[in-house]
C-alpha positions as MATLAB code, in Angstrom:
seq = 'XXXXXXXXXXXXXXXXXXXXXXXXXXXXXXXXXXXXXXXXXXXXXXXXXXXXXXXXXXXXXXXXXXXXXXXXXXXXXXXXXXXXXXXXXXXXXXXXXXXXXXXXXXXXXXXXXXXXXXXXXXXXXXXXXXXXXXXXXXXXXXXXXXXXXXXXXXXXXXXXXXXXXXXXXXXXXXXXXXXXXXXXXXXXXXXXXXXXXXXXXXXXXXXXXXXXXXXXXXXXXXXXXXXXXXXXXXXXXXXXXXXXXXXXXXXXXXXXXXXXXXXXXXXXXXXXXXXXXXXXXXXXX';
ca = [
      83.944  105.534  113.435;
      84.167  103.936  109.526;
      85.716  106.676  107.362;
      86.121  105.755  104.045;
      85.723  106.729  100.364;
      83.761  105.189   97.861;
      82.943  105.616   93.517;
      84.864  105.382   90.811;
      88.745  105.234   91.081;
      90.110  108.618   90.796;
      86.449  110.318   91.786;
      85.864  108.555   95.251;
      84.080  110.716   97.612;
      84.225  110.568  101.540;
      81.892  108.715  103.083;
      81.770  106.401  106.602;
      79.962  103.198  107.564;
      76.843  103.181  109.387;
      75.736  100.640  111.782;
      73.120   98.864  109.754;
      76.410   98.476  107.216;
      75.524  101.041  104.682;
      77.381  103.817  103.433;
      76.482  107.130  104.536;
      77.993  110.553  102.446;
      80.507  112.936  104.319;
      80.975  115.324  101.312;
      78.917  118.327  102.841;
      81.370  118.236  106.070;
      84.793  117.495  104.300;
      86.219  116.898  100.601;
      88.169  114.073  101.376;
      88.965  111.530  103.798;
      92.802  113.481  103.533;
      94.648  115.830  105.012;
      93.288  118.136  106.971;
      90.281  115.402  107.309;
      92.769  113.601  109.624;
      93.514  116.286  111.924;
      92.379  115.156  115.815;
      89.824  118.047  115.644;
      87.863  117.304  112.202;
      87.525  113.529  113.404;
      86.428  114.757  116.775;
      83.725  116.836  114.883;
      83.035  114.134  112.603;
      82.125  111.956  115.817;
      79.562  114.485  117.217;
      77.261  114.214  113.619;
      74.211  112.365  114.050;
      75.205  109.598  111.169;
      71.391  108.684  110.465;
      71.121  112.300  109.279;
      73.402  111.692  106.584;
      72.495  111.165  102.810;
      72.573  106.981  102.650;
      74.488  106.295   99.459;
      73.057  103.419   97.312;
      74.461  100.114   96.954;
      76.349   97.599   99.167;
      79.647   98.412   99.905;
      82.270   95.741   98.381;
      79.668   94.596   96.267;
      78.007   96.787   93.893;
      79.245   99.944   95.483;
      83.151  100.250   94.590;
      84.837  101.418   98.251;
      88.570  103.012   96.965;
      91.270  103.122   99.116;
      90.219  104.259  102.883;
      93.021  107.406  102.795;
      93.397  109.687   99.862;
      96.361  111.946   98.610;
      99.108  109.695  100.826;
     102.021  111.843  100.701;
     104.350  108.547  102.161;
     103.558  104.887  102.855;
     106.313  103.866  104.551;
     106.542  100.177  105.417;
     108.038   97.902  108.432;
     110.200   94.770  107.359;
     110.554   91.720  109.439;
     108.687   92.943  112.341;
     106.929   89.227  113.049;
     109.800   86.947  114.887;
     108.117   84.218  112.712;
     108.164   85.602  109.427;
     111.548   86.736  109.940;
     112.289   82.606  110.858;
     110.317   81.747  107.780;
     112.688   84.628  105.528;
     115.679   83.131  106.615;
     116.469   86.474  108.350;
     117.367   87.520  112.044;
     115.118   90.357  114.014;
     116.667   92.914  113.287;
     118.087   95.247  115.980;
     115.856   98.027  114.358;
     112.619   98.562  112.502;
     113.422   98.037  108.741;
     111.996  100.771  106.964;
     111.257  100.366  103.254;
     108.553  102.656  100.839;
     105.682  101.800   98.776;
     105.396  104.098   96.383;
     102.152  106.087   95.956;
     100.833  104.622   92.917;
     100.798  101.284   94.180;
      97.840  102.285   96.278;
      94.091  100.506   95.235;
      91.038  100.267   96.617;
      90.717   96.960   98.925;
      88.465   94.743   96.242;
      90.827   96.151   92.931;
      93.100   94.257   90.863;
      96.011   93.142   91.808;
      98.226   93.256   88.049;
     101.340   91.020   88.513;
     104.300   92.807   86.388;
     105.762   91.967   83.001;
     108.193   88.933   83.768;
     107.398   88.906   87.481;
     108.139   84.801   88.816;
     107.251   85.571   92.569;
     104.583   87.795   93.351;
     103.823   87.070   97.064;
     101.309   88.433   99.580;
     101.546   89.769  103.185;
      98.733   91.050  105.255;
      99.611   93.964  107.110;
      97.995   96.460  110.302;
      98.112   99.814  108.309;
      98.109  102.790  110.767;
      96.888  106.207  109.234;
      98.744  109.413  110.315;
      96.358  112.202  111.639;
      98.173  114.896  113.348;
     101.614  115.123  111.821;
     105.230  115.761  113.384;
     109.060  114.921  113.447;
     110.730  113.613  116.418;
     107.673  111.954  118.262;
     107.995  110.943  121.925;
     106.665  106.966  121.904;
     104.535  107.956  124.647;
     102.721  110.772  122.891;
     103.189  108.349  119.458;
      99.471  107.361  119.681;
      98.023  110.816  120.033;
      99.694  111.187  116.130;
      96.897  108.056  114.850;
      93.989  108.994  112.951;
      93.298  105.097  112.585;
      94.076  101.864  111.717;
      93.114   99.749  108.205;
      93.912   96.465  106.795;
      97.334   96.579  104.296;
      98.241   93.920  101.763;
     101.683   94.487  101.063;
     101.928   92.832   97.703;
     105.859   92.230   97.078;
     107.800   90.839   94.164;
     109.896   88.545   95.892;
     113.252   88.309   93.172;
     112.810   92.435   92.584;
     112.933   92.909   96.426;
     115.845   90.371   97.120;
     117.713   89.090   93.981;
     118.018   92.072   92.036;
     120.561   94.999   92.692;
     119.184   97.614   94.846;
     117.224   98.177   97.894;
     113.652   96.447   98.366;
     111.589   99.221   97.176;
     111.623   97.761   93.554;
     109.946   94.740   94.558;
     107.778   96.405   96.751;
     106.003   99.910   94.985;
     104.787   98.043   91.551;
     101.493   99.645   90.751;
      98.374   97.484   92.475;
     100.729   96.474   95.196;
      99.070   98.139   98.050;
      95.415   97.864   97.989;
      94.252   99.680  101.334;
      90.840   99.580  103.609;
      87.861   98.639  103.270;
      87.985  101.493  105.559;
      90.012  103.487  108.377;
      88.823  102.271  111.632;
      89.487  105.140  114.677;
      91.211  103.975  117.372;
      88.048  104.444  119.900;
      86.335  101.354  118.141;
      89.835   99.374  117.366;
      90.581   98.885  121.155;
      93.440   97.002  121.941;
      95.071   97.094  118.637;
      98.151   94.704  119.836;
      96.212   92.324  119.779;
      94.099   91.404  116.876;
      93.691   88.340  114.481;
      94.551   88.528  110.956;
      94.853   86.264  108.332;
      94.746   85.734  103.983;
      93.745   83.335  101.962;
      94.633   81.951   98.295;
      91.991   80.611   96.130;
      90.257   79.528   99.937;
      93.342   78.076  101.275;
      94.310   80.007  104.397;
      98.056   80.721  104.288;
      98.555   83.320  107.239;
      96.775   83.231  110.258;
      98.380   85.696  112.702;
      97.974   88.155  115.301;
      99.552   91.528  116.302;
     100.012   90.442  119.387;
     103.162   88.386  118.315;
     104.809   91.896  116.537;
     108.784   92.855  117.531;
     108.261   96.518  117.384;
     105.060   97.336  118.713;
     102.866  100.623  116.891;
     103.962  103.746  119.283;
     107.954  102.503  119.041;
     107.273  102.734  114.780;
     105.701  106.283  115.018;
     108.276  107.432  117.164;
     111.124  105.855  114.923;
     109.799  106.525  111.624;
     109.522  110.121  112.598;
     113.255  110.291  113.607;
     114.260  110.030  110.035;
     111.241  112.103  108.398;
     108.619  114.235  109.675;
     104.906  112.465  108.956;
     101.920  114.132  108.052;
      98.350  113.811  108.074;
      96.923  110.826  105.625;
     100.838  109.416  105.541;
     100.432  105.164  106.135;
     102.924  103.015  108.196;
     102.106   99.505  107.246;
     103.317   97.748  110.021;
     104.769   93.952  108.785;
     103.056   91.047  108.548;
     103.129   87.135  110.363;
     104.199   83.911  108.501;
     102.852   82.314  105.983;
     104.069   83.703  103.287;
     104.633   82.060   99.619;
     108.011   83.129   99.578;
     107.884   81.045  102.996;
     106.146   77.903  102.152;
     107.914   74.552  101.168;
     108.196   74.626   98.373;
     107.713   78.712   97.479;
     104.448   79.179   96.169;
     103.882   82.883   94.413;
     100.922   84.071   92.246;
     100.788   83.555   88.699;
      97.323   84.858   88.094;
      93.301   84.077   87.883;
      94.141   83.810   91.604;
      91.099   85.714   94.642;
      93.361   86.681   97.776;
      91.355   87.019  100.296;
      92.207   89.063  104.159;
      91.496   90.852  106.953;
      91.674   91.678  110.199;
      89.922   91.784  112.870;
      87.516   94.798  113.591;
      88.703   96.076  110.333;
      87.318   94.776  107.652;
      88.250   92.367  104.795;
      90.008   92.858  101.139;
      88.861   90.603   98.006;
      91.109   91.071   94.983;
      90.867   89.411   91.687;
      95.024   88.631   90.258;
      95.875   88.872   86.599;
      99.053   89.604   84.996;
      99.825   92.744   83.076;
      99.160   92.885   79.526;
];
């Protein structure tokens, strides 16, 4: 199943994909797609409606019908660094011999087609398309082999970074990482049931139609359960939190020479069997 939310930013209302592509409104079976929305048991029941019952809502979705971001009221999006051997080569960086964990903060979280705003004085603005995977049933101290029975679903990520906040500035990453607009999310949340095998699908972004990253999860270090599982050793996770997961080279940071975004740029990404993002760059004003 396609959950997602679509309308106005900061009025979206839950809504999933159909198979002829249209949007289809969930708002007489749950408020959001959050929280309690996540839970194994409302997705289960949310799989047993017959979808061509549903209200159809007008317009095409990620055209004239806004989509927002797939998951509302994120409590944590927590984020995996240097978890592609390649992008790690292309960073200048070893593996590590754990999962970096850094956060997004909240209010960097779009819809997947929004603006991406560049900050006041920012040089390096970079991209990275990332496997987002959405909590559903929350808990601390997850077993890796139970990890999976913890996902609601999977979505694509672009983890917009400012490359000299992250690294050359005092601090940890998080300040180059949680500017607002840096983490549009979606088109929608994909359920594992129509994912599949979710170590091993394509992804890839684009510039302005140049293709800079063209990867697959296959080639991740630490693989989806092992992240749950970790994550959850440090803090507990809850329904509608987001792990976004790293992301393959290709890079600007990594290209020679460093290419960032200065704005009037499209990005352009997906990933495979879940969906594509389309955002328009400008700088702040």
């Amino acid at each position: 199943m396609k959950l997602l939310r679509y309308g106005p930013a900061g009025q979206e209302k839950p809504g999933c994909l159909d198979a002829e592509g249209r949007v289809r409104d969930l708002s007489a079976h749950v408020d959001d797609i959050a929280g309690a929305a996540l839970l194994p048991e409302t997705i289960a029941r949310l799989k047993s409606l017959d979808v061509t019952t549903l209200t159809i809502v007008d317009g095409t979705p990620q055209a004239d019908l806004r989509l927002g971001p797939c998951v509302g009221q994120t409590g944590k999006f927590v984020c995996i660094g240097l978890n592609y051997a390649d992008h790690a080569a292309e960073s200048g960086m070893d593996v590590p011999p754990e999962p970096v964990i850094f956060n997004k903060w909240t209010s960097a979280i779009v819809g997947p087609d929004d603006e991406v705003i560049i900050p006041r004085g920012s040089q390096k603005t970079d991209w990275e398309v990332e496997l987002g995977v959405v909590i559903g049933k929350g808990g601390a101290y997850i077993d890796e082999a139970n990890a999976m029975d913890h996902v609601a679903g999977f979505c694509v990520v672009n983890d917009v970074s400012e490359r000299e906040y992250q690294i050359e500035r005092a601090g940890t990453w998080d300040k180059g990482k949680g500017c607002d607009t840096f983490g549009p999310t979606g088109p929608w949340l994909v359920t594992p049931d129509e994912v599949g095998d979710y170590d091993n699908l394509s992804m890839w972004l684009e510039v302005d139609g140049k293709r800079h990253q063209n990867g697959s999860t296959a080639t991740m270090v630490y693989k989806v359960p092992h992240l749950i599982s970790y994550c959850s050793q440090f803090m507990s996770l809850q329904p509608g939190d987001v792990i976004s997961t790293g992301t393959p080279p290709g890079v600007g940071m990594g290209l020679k020479p460093p290419t960032y975004l200065s704005g009037g740029e499209t990005m352009r990404l997906g990933i495979e069997k879940l969906g594509i993002q389309t955002q328009m760059v400008r700088n702040a004003t």
